Coordinates of N, CA and C and ligand atoms in Angstrom, one line a residue:
M1 N -71.8 -17.7 -83.9 CA -70.7 -18.4 -83.3 C -69.9 -19.2 -84.3
A2 N -70.5 -19.8 -85.3 CA -69.8 -20.6 -86.3 C -68.8 -19.7 -87.0
E3 N -69.2 -18.5 -87.3 CA -68.2 -17.6 -88.0 C -67.0 -17.3 -87.2
V4 N -67.3 -16.9 -85.9 CA -66.2 -16.6 -85.0 C -65.2 -17.8 -84.9
Y5 N -65.8 -18.9 -84.8 CA -65.0 -20.1 -84.7 C -64.1 -20.3 -85.9
S6 N -64.7 -20.2 -87.1 CA -63.9 -20.4 -88.3 C -62.8 -19.4 -88.4
I7 N -63.0 -18.1 -88.0 CA -62.0 -17.1 -88.1 C -60.8 -17.5 -87.1
A8 N -61.2 -17.8 -85.9 CA -60.2 -18.2 -85.0 C -59.4 -19.4 -85.5
K9 N -60.0 -20.3 -86.1 CA -59.4 -21.5 -86.6 C -58.4 -21.1 -87.8
A10 N -58.8 -20.2 -88.6 CA -57.9 -19.7 -89.7 C -56.7 -19.1 -89.2
R11 N -56.8 -18.3 -88.1 CA -55.7 -17.6 -87.5 C -54.7 -18.6 -87.0
R12 N -55.1 -19.8 -86.6 CA -54.2 -20.8 -86.1 C -53.5 -21.5 -87.2
S13 N -53.9 -21.2 -88.5 CA -53.4 -21.8 -89.7 C -53.2 -23.3 -89.6
S14 N -54.4 -24.0 -89.6 CA -54.4 -25.4 -89.7 C -54.4 -25.8 -91.2
C15 N -53.9 -27.0 -91.4 CA -53.9 -27.6 -92.8 C -55.3 -27.5 -93.4
P16 N -55.4 -26.9 -94.6 CA -56.7 -26.8 -95.2 C -57.2 -28.1 -95.8
I17 N -56.3 -29.1 -95.9 CA -56.7 -30.4 -96.4 C -57.2 -31.3 -95.3
C18 N -56.4 -31.5 -94.2 CA -56.8 -32.4 -93.2 C -57.0 -31.8 -91.8
K19 N -56.8 -30.5 -91.7 CA -57.1 -29.7 -90.5 C -56.2 -30.0 -89.4
K20 N -55.1 -30.6 -89.7 CA -54.0 -30.8 -88.6 C -53.3 -29.4 -88.5
P21 N -52.6 -29.2 -87.5 CA -51.8 -28.0 -87.4 C -50.7 -27.9 -88.5
S22 N -50.6 -26.8 -89.1 CA -49.6 -26.6 -90.2 C -48.2 -26.7 -89.7
V23 N -47.3 -27.2 -90.6 CA -45.9 -27.3 -90.3 C -45.2 -26.2 -91.1
A24 N -44.3 -25.5 -90.4 CA -43.6 -24.3 -91.0 C -43.1 -24.6 -92.4
D25 N -42.4 -25.7 -92.6 CA -41.8 -26.0 -93.8 C -42.8 -26.2 -95.0
Y26 N -44.1 -26.5 -94.6 CA -45.0 -26.8 -95.7 C -46.2 -25.9 -95.6
R27 N -46.1 -24.8 -94.8 CA -47.2 -23.9 -94.5 C -47.9 -23.5 -95.8
P28 N -49.3 -23.4 -95.8 CA -50.2 -23.6 -94.7 C -50.5 -25.1 -94.5
F29 N -49.8 -26.0 -95.1 CA -50.1 -27.4 -95.0 C -49.3 -28.1 -93.9
C30 N -49.7 -29.4 -93.7 CA -49.0 -30.1 -92.6 C -48.0 -31.1 -93.1
S31 N -48.0 -31.3 -94.5 CA -47.1 -32.3 -95.0 C -47.0 -32.0 -96.6
P32 N -46.0 -32.6 -97.2 CA -45.9 -32.5 -98.7 C -47.1 -33.1 -99.4
R33 N -47.6 -34.1 -98.7 CA -48.7 -34.8 -99.4 C -50.0 -33.9 -99.5
C34 N -50.2 -33.2 -98.4 CA -51.4 -32.3 -98.4 C -51.1 -31.1 -99.3
K35 N -49.9 -30.7 -99.5 CA -49.6 -29.6 -100.4 C -49.9 -30.1 -101.8
T36 N -49.5 -31.3 -102.1 CA -49.8 -31.9 -103.4 C -51.2 -32.1 -103.7
L37 N -52.0 -32.5 -102.7 CA -53.4 -32.7 -102.8 C -54.1 -31.3 -103.1
D38 N -53.6 -30.3 -102.4 CA -54.2 -29.0 -102.6 C -53.9 -28.5 -104.0
L39 N -52.7 -28.7 -104.5 CA -52.4 -28.4 -105.9 C -53.3 -29.1 -106.9
G40 N -53.6 -30.3 -106.6 CA -54.5 -31.1 -107.4 C -55.9 -30.5 -107.4
Q41 N -56.4 -30.0 -106.3 CA -57.7 -29.4 -106.3 C -57.6 -28.1 -107.0
W42 N -56.5 -27.4 -106.9 CA -56.4 -26.1 -107.6 C -56.4 -26.3 -109.1
L43 N -55.6 -27.3 -109.5 CA -55.6 -27.6 -111.0 C -56.9 -28.0 -111.5
S44 N -57.6 -28.9 -110.8 CA -58.9 -29.4 -111.3 C -60.0 -28.3 -111.2
G45 N -59.8 -27.4 -110.2 CA -60.8 -26.3 -110.0 C -60.7 -25.1 -110.9
G46 N -59.5 -24.5 -110.9 CA -59.3 -23.3 -111.6 C -58.5 -23.3 -112.9
Y47 N -57.7 -24.4 -113.0 CA -56.8 -24.4 -114.2 C -57.0 -25.7 -114.9
R48 N -58.1 -25.8 -115.7 CA -58.5 -27.0 -116.3 C -57.5 -27.5 -117.3
L49 N -57.2 -28.8 -117.2 CA -56.3 -29.4 -118.2 C -57.1 -29.7 -119.5
P50 N -56.5 -29.8 -120.6 CA -57.2 -30.1 -121.9 C -57.9 -31.4 -121.9
T51 N -57.5 -32.3 -121.0 CA -58.2 -33.6 -121.0 C -59.1 -33.7 -119.8
E52 N -60.0 -34.6 -119.8 CA -60.9 -34.8 -118.7 C -60.3 -35.6 -117.6
E53 N -59.1 -36.2 -117.8 CA -58.5 -37.1 -116.9 C -57.9 -36.3 -115.7
V54 N -57.9 -36.9 -114.5 CA -57.3 -36.3 -113.4 C -55.8 -36.6 -113.4
P55 N -55.0 -35.7 -113.2 CA -53.5 -35.9 -113.3 C -53.1 -37.0 -112.2
E56 N -52.1 -37.8 -112.6 CA -51.5 -38.7 -111.7 C -50.8 -38.0 -110.6
E57 N -50.7 -38.6 -109.4 CA -50.0 -37.9 -108.3 C -48.6 -37.6 -108.7
A58 N -47.9 -38.5 -109.4 CA -46.5 -38.3 -109.9 C -46.4 -37.0 -110.7
E59 N -47.4 -36.8 -111.6 CA -47.4 -35.6 -112.4 C -47.5 -34.4 -111.5
L60 N -48.4 -34.4 -110.6 CA -48.6 -33.3 -109.7 C -47.3 -33.0 -108.9
E61 N -46.6 -34.0 -108.5 CA -45.4 -33.8 -107.8 C -44.3 -33.1 -108.7
A62 N -44.3 -33.5 -109.9 CA -43.4 -32.9 -110.9 C -43.7 -31.4 -111.1
I63 N -45.0 -31.1 -111.2 CA -45.4 -29.7 -111.4 C -45.0 -28.9 -110.1
L64 N -45.3 -29.6 -109.0 CA -45.0 -28.9 -107.7 C -43.5 -28.6 -107.6
Q65 N -42.7 -29.5 -108.0 CA -41.2 -29.3 -108.0 C -40.8 -28.2 -108.9
E66 N -41.4 -28.1 -110.1 CA -41.1 -27.0 -111.0 C -41.4 -25.7 -110.3
R67 N -42.6 -25.6 -109.7 CA -43.0 -24.4 -109.1 C -42.1 -24.0 -108.0
T68 N -41.7 -25.0 -107.2 CA -40.8 -24.7 -106.1 C -39.4 -24.2 -106.6
E69 N -39.0 -24.8 -107.7 CA -37.7 -24.3 -108.2 C -37.8 -22.9 -108.8
D70 N -38.9 -22.6 -109.3 CA -39.1 -21.2 -109.8 C -39.1 -20.2 -108.7
E71 N -39.6 -20.6 -107.6 CA -39.7 -19.6 -106.5 C -38.4 -19.4 -105.8
T72 N -37.5 -20.3 -105.9 CA -36.2 -20.1 -105.2 C -35.2 -19.5 -106.0
Ligands
ZN1 ZN1 -52.7 -32.0 -93.9

């Protein structure tokens, strides 16, 4: 039952950060903040920075803006 439930939940596309319903503008997230938080997890998880320090939120937003500009 747990598996069926998680699949159904994924199809509804809730925010992977806080589980609120996703907003079209920020899909699959619910807000720019959750999008930034997810990028932070991605950076610390798969794309290690040369330092051990966790990036400041302002730095993450700058990176996120660069990415957005590239995509448009
Ligand atoms: Zn969220």
